[in-house]
PDB file of C-alpha atoms in Angstrom:
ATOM      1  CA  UNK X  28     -85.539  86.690  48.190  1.00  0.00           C
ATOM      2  CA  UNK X  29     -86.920  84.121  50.700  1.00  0.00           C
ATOM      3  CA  UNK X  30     -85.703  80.514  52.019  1.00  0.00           C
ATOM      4  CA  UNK X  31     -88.441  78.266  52.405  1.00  0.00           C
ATOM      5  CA  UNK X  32     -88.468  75.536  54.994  1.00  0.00           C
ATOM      6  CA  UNK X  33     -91.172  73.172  53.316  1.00  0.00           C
ATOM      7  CA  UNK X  34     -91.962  70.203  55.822  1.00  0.00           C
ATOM      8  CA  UNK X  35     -88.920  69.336  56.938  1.00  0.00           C
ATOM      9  CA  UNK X  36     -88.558  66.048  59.063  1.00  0.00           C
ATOM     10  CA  UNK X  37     -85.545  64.316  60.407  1.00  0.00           C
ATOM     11  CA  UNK X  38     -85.178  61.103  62.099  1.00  0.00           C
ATOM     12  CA  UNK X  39     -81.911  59.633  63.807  1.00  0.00           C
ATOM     13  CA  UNK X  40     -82.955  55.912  64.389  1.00  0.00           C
ATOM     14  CA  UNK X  41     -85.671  56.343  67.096  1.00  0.00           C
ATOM     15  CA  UNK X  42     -85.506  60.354  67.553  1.00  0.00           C
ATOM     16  CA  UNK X  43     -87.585  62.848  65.739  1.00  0.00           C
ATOM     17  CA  UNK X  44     -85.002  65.768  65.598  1.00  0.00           C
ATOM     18  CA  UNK X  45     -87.632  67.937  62.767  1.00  0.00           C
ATOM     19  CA  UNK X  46     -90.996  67.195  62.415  1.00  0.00           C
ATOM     20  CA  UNK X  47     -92.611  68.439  59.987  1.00  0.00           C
ATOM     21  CA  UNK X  48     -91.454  71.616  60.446  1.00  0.00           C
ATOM     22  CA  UNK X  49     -92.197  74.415  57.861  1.00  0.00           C
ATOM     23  CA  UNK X  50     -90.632  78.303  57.970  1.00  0.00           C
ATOM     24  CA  UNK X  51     -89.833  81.059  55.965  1.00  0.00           C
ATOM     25  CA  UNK X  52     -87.077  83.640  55.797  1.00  0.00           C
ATOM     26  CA  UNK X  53     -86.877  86.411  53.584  1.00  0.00           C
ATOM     27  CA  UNK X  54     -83.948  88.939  53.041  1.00  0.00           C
ATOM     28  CA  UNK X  55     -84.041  92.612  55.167  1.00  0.00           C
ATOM     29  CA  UNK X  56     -84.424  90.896  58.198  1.00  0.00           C
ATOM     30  CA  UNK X  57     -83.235  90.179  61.470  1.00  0.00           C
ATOM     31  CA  UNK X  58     -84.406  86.642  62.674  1.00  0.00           C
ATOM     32  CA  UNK X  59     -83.888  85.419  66.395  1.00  0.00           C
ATOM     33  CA  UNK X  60     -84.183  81.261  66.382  1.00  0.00           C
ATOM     34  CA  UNK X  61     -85.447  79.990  69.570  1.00  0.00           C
ATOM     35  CA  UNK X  62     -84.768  76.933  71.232  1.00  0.00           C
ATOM     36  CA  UNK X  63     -83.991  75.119  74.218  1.00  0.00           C
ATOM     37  CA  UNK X  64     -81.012  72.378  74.035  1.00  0.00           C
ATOM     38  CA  UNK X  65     -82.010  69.480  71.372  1.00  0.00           C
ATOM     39  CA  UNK X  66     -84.899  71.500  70.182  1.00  0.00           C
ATOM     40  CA  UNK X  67     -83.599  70.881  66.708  1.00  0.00           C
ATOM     41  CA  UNK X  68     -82.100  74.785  65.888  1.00  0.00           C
ATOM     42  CA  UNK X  69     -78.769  72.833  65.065  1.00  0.00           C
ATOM     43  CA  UNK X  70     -80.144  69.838  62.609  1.00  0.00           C
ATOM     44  CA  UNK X  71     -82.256  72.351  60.926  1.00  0.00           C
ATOM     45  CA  UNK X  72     -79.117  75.191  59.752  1.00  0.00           C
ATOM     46  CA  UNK X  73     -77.267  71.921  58.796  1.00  0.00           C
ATOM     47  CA  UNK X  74     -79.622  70.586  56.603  1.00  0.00           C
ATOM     48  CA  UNK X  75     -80.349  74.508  55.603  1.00  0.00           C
ATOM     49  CA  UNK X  76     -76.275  73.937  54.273  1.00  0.00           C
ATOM     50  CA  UNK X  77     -76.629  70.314  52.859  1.00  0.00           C
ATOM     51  CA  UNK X  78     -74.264  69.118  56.175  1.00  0.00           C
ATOM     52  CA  UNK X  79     -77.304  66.790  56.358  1.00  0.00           C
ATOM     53  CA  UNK X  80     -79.808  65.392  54.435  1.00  0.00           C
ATOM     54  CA  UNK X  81     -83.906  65.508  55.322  1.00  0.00           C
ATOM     55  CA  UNK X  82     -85.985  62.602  55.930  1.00  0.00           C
ATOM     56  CA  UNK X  83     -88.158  64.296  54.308  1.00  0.00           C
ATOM     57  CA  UNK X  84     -89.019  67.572  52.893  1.00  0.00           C
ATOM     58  CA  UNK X  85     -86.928  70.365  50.516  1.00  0.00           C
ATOM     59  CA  UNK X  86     -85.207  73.441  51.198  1.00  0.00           C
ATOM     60  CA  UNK X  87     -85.959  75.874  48.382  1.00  0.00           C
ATOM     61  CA  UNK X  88     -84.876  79.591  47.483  1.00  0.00           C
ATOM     62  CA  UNK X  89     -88.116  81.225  45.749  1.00  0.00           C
ATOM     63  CA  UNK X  90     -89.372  78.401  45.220  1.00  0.00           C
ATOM     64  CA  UNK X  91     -86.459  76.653  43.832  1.00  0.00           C
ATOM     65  CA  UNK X  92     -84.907  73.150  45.240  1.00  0.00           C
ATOM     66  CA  UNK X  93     -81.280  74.204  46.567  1.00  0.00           C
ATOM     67  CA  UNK X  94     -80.127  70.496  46.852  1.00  0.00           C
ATOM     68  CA  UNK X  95     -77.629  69.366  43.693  1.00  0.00           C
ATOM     69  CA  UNK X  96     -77.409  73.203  42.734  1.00  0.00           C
ATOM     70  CA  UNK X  97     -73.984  75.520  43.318  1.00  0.00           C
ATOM     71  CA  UNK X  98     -75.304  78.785  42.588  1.00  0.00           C
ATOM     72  CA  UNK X  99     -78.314  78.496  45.352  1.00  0.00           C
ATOM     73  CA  UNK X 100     -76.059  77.202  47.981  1.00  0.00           C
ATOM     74  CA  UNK X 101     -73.792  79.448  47.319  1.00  0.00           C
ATOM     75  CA  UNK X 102     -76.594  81.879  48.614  1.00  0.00           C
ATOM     76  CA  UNK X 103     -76.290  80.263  51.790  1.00  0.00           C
ATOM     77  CA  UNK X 104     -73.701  80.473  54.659  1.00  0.00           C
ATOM     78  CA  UNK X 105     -73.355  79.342  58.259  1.00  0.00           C
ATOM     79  CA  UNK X 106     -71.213  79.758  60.903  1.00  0.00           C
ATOM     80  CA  UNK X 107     -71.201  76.535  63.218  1.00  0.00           C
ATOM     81  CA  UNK X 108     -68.830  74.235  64.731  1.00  0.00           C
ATOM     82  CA  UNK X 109     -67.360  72.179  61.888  1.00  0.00           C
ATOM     83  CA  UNK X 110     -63.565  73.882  60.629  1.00  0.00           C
ATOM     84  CA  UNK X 111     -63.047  73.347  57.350  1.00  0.00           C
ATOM     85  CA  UNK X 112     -59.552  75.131  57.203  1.00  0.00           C
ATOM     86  CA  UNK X 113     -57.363  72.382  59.116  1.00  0.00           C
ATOM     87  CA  UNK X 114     -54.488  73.228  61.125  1.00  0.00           C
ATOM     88  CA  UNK X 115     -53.803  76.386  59.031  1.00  0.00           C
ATOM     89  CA  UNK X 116     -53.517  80.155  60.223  1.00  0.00           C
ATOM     90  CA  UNK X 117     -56.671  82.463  60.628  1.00  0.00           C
ATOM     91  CA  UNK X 118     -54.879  84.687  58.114  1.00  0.00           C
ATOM     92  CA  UNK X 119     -54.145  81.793  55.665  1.00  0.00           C
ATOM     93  CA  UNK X 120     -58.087  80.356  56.080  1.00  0.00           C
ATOM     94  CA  UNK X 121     -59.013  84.096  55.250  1.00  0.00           C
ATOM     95  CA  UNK X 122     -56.802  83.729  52.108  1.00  0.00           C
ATOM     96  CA  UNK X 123     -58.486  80.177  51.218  1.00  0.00           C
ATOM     97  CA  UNK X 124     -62.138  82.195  51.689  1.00  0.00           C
ATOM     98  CA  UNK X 125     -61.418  84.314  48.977  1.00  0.00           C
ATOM     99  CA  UNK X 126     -60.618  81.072  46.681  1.00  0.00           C
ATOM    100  CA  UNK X 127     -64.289  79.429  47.579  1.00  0.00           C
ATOM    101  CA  UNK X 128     -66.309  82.979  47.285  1.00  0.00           C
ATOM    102  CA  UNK X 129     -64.735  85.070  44.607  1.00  0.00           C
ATOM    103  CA  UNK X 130     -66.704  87.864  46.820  1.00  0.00           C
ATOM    104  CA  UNK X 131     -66.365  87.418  49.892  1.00  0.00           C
ATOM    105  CA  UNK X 132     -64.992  90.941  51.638  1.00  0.00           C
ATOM    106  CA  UNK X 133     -61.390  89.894  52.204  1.00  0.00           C
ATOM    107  CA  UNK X 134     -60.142  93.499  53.218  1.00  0.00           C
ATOM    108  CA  UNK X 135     -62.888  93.635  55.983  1.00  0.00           C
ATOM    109  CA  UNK X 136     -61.611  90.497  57.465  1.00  0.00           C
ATOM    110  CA  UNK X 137     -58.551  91.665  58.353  1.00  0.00           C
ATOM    111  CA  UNK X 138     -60.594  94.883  59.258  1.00  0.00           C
ATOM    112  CA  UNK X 139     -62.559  93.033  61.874  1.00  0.00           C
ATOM    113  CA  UNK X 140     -59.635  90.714  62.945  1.00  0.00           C
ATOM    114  CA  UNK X 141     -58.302  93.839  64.111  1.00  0.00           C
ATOM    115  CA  UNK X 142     -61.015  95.024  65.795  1.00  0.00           C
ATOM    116  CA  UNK X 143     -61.934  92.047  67.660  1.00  0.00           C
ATOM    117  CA  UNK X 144     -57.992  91.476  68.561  1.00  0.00           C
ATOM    118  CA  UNK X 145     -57.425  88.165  66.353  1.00  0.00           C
ATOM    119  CA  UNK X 146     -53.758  87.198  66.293  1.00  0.00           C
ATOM    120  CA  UNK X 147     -53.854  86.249  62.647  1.00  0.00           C
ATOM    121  CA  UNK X 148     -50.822  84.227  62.630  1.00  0.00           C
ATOM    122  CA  UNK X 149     -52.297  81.884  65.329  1.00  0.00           C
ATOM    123  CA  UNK X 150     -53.394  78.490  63.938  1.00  0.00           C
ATOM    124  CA  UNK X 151     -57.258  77.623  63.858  1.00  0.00           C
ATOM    125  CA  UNK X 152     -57.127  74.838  65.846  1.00  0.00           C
ATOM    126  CA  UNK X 153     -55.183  76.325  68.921  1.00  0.00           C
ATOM    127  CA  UNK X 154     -57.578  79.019  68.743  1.00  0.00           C
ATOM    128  CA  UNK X 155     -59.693  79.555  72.436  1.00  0.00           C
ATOM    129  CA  UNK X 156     -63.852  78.919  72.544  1.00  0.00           C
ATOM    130  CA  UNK X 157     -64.023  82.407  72.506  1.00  0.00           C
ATOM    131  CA  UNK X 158     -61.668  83.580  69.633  1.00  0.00           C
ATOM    132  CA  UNK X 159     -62.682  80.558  67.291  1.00  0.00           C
ATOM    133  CA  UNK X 160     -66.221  81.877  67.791  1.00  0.00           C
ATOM    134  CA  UNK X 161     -64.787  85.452  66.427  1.00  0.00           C
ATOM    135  CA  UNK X 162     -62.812  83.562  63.851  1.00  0.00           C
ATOM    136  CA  UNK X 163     -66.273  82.129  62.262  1.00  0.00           C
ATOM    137  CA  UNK X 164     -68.122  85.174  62.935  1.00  0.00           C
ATOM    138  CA  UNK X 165     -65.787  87.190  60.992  1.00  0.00           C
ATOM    139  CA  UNK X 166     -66.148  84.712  58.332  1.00  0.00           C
ATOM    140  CA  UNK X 167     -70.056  85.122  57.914  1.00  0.00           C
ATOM    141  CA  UNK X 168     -69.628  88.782  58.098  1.00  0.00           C
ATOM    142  CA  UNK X 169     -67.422  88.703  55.178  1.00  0.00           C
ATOM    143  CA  UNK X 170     -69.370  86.094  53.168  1.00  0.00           C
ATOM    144  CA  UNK X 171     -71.567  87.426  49.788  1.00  0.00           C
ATOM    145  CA  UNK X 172     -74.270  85.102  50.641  1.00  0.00           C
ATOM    146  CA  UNK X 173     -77.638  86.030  51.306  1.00  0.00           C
ATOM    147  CA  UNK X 174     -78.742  83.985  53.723  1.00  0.00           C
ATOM    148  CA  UNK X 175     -75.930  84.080  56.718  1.00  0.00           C
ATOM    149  CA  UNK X 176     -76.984  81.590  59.669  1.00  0.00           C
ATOM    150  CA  UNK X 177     -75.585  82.045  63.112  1.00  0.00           C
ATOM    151  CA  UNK X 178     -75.192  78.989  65.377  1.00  0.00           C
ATOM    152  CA  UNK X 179     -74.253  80.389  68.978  1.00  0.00           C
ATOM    153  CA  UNK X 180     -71.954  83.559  67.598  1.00  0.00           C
ATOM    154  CA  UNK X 181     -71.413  84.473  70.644  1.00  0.00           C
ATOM    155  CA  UNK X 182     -69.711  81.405  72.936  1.00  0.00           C
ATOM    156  CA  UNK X 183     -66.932  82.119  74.972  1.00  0.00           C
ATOM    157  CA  UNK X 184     -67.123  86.011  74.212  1.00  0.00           C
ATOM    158  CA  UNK X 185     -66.441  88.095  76.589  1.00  0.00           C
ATOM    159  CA  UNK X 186     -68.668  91.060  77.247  1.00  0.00           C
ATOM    160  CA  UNK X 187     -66.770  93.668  75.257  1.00  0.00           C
ATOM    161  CA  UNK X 188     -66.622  91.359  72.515  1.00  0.00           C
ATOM    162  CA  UNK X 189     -70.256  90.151  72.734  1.00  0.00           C
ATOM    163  CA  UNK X 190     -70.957  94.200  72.358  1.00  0.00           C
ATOM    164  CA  UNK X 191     -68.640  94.562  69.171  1.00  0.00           C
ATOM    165  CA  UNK X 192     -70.524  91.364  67.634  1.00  0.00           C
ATOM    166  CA  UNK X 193     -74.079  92.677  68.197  1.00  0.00           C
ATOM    167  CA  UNK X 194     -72.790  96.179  66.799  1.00  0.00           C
ATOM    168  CA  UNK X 195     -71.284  94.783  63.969  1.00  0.00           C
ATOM    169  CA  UNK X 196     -74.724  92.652  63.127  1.00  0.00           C
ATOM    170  CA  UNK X 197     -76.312  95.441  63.124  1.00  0.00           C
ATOM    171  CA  UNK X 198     -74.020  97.619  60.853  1.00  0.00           C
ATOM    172  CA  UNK X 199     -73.209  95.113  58.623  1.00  0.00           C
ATOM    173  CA  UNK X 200     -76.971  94.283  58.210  1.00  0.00           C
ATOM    174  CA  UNK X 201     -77.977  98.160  57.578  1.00  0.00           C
ATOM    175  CA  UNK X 202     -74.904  97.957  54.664  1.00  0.00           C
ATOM    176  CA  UNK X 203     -76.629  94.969  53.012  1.00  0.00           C
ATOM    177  CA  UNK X 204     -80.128  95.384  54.577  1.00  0.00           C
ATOM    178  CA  UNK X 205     -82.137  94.588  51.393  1.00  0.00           C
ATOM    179  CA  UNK X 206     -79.607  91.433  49.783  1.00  0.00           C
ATOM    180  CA  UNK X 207     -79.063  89.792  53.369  1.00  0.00           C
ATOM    181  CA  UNK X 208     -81.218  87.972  55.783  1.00  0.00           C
ATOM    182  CA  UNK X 209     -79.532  87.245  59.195  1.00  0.00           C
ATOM    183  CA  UNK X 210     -80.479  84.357  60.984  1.00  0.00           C
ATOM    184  CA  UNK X 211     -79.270  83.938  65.257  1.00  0.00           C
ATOM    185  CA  UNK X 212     -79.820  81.269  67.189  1.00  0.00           C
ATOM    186  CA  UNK X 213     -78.873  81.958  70.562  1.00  0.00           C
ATOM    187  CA  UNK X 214     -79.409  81.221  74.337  1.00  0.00           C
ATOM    188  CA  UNK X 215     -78.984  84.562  75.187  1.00  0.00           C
ATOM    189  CA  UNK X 216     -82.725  85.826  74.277  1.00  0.00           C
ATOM    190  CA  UNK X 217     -82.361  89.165  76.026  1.00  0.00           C
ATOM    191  CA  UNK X 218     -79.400  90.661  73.804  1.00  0.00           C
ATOM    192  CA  UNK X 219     -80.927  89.786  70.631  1.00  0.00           C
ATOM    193  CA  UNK X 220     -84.315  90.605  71.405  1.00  0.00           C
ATOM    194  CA  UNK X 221     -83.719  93.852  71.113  1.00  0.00           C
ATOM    195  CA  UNK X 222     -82.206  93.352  67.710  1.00  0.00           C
ATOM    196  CA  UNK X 223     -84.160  90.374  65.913  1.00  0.00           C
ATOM    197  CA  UNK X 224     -87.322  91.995  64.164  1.00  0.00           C
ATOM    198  CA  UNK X 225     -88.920  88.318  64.059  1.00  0.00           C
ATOM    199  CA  UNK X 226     -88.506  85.549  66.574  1.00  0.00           C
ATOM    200  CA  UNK X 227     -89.000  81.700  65.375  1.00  0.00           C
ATOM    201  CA  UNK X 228     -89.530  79.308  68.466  1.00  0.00           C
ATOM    202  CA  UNK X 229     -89.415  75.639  67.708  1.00  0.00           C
ATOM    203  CA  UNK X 230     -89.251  73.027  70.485  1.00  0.00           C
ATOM    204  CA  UNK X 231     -89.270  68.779  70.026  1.00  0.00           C
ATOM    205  CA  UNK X 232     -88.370  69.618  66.750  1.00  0.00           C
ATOM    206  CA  UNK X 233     -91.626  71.519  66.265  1.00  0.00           C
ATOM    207  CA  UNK X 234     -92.142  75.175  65.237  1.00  0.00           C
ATOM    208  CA  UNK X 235     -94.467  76.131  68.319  1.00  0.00           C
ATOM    209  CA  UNK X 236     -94.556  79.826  67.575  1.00  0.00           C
ATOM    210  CA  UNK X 237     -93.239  82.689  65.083  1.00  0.00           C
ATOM    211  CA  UNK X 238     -93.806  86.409  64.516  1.00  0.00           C
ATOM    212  CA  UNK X 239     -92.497  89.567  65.406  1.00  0.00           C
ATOM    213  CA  UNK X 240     -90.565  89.983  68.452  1.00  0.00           C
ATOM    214  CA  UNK X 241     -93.218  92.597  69.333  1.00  0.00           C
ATOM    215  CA  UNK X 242     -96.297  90.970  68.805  1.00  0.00           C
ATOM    216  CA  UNK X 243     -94.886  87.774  70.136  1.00  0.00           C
ATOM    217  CA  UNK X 244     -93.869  89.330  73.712  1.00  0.00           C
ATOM    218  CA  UNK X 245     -97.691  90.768  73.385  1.00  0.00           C
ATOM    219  CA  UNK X 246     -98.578  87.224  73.070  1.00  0.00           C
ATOM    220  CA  UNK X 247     -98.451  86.033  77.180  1.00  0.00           C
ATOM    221  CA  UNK X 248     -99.143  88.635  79.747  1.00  0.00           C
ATOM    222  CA  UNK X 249     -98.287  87.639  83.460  1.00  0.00           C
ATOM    223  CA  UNK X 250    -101.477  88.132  85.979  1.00  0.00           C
ATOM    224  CA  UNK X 251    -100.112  88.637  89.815  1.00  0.00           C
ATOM    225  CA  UNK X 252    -102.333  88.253  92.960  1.00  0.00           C
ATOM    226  CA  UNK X 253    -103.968  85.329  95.488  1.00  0.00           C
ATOM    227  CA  UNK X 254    -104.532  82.568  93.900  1.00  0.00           C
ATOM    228  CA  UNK X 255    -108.437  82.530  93.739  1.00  0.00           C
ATOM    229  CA  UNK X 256    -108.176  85.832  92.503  1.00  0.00           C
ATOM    230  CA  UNK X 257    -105.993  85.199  89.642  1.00  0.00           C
ATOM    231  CA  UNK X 258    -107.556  81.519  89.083  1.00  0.00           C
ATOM    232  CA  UNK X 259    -111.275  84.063  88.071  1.00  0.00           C
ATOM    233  CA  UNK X 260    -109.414  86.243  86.006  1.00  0.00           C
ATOM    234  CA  UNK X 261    -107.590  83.704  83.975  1.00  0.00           C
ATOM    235  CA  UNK X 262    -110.550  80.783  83.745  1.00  0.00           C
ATOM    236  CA  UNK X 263    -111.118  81.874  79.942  1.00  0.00           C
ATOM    237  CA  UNK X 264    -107.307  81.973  78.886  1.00  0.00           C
ATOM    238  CA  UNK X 265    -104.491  79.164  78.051  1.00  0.00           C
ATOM    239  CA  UNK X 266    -102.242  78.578  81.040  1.00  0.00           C
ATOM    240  CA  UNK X 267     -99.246  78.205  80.451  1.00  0.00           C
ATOM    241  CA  UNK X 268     -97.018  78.322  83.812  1.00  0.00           C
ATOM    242  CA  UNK X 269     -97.027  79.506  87.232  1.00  0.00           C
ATOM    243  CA  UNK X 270     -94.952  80.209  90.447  1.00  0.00           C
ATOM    244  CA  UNK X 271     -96.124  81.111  94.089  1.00  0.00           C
ATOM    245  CA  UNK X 272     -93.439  83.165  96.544  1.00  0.00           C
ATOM    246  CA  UNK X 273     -95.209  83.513  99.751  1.00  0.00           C
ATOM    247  CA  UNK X 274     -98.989  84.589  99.271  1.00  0.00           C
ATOM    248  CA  UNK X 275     -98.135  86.060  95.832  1.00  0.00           C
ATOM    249  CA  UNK X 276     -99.364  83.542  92.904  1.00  0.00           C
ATOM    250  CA  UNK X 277     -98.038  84.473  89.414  1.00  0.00           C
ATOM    251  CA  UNK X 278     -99.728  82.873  85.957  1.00  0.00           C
ATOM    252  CA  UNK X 279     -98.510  83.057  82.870  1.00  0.00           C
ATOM    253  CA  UNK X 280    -101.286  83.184  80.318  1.00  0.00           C
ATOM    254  CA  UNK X 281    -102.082  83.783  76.922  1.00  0.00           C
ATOM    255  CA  UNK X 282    -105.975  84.591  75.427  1.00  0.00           C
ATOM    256  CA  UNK X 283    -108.909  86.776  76.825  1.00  0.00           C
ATOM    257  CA  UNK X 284    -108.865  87.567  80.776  1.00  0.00           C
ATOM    258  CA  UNK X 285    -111.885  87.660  82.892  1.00  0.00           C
ATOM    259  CA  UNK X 286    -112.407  91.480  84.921  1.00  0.00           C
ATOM    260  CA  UNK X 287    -111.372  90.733  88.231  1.00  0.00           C
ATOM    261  CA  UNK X 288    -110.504  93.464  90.935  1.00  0.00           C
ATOM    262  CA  UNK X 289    -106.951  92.584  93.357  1.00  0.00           C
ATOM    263  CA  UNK X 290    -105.103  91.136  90.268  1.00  0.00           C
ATOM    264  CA  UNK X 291    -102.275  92.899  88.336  1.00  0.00           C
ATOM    265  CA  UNK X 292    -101.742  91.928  84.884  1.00  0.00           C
ATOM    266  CA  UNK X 293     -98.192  92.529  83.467  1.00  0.00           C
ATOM    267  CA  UNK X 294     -96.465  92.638  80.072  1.00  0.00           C
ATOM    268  CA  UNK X 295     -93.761  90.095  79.802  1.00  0.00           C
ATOM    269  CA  UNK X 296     -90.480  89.855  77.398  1.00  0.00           C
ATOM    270  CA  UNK X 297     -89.286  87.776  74.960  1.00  0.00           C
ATOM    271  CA  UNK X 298     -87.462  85.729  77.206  1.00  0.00           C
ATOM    272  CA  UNK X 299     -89.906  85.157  79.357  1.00  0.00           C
ATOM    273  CA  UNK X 300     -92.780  84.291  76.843  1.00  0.00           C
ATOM    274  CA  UNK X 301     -89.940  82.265  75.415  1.00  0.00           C
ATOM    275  CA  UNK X 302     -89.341  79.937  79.329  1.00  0.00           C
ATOM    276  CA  UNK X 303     -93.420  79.659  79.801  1.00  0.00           C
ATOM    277  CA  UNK X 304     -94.315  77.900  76.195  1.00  0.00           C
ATOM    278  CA  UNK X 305     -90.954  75.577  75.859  1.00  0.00           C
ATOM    279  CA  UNK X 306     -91.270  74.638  79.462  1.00  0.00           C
ATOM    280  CA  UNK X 307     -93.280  71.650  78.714  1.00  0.00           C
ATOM    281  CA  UNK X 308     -96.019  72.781  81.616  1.00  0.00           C
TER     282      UNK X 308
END
């Protein structure tokens, strides 16, 4: 099964949030979605979910317009920072779940409301940042849709938490694997690198890179050594950003480098990669 973003703009007044942006996601995988603050990560899962409407553009499940159609977007869920439940208890808005998705997995709520130490009886809205984050998590964990979207899962967790969340993405994923398609954005690039099998980077509301988290890290290598040293060996490749501690001069590159002996070339992360080609250099 695959979501298809198909040229998706959207405009508020004089901004560009999405421009033209076009992506696919297909169930049995991991995605991490990459962006810095305003890069458009939020605008895009909320139109994804009909919170908002496109300037232009569709959102389709194989191929089929999900706008004006129940049984599509019931295919699709998100966890992000509207509440929907009122000032009701996390045990009655787990009740309520049940009434809007005649599957969702009410038994493993109160499962992982255990594990992750949620007082059920609190109310939603007195909830702290960190346990209304594991309030909505456990609500996309227990959904039946297909497409499960995570906007910043992890805010306000604590480490031990953060730990139990990745875990439980992974297990719950490997349960599912072939019906589900998990989609993270997230700030923290290094914990779900390790996790994501693809990686989409947008930035000014453009997709600027995609792939697998492998090939992608691949994608910029770091060359280290004086500067007229490293200036030969990169004079065929893209530059993309540099930094200079003392007499050491680092460049961040991607394409073909030149043979040149005093340089060392370096592999680089996600993360990394991820800094050098939003940075705006």
């Amino acid at each position: 099964m695959k979501l298809q973003i198909n040229n998706i703009s959207k405009n508020f007044k004089n901004v560009k949030a999405l421009d033209d942006l076009s992506i696919e996601f297909e169930t049995g995988k991991i995605y991490a979605l990459l962006g810095r603050n305003g890069a458009g990560k939020s605008t895009l899962m909320n139109i994804i979910t009909n919170r908002l409407f496109p300037s232009s553009g569709t959102i389709c499940i194989d191929g089929d317009n999900i706008y004006n159609n129940d049984d599509l977007m019931s295919r699709v869920f998100l966890m992000g920072d509207d509440d929907f439940f009122g000032g009701i208890s996390c045990f009655a808005a787990f009740k309520m779940a049940k009434t809007f998705d005649k599957n969702f997995n009410y038994d493993y709520a109160l499962e992982l409301a255990k594990d992750f130490e949620l007082n059920l009886k609190t109310d939603i809205n007195k909830l702290s940042t960190g346990y209304s984050s594991i309030f909505k998590v456990i609500l996309a964990f227990c959904s039946s849709a297909n497409f499960v979207l995570f906007d910043e899962p992890v805010l306000g967790l604590d480490a031990p938490h953060r730990d139990l969340f990745y875990k439980l993405l992974i297990a719950t994923f490997l349960e599912k694997e072939k019906d589900v398609c998990y989609i993270v954005s997230t700030h923290l690039i290094d914990e779900i690198a390790n996790l994501a099998q693809d990686a989409i980077i947008i930035n000014d509301g453009k997709l600027v890179s995609t792939g697998a988290v492998e090939e992608l890290s691949k994608s910029v290598i770091e060359v280290i050594g004086p500067k007229d040293l490293v200036d030969k060996a990169i004079i065929n490749s893209k530059l993309l950003g540099s930094n200079k501690i003392g007499k050491v001069y680092s460049a961040y590159v991607s394409g073909a480098l030149d043979e040149v002996e005093g340089v060392t070339v370096k592999k680089v992360d996600l993360q990394r990669m991820f800094i050098e080609i939003t940075k705006g250099n």
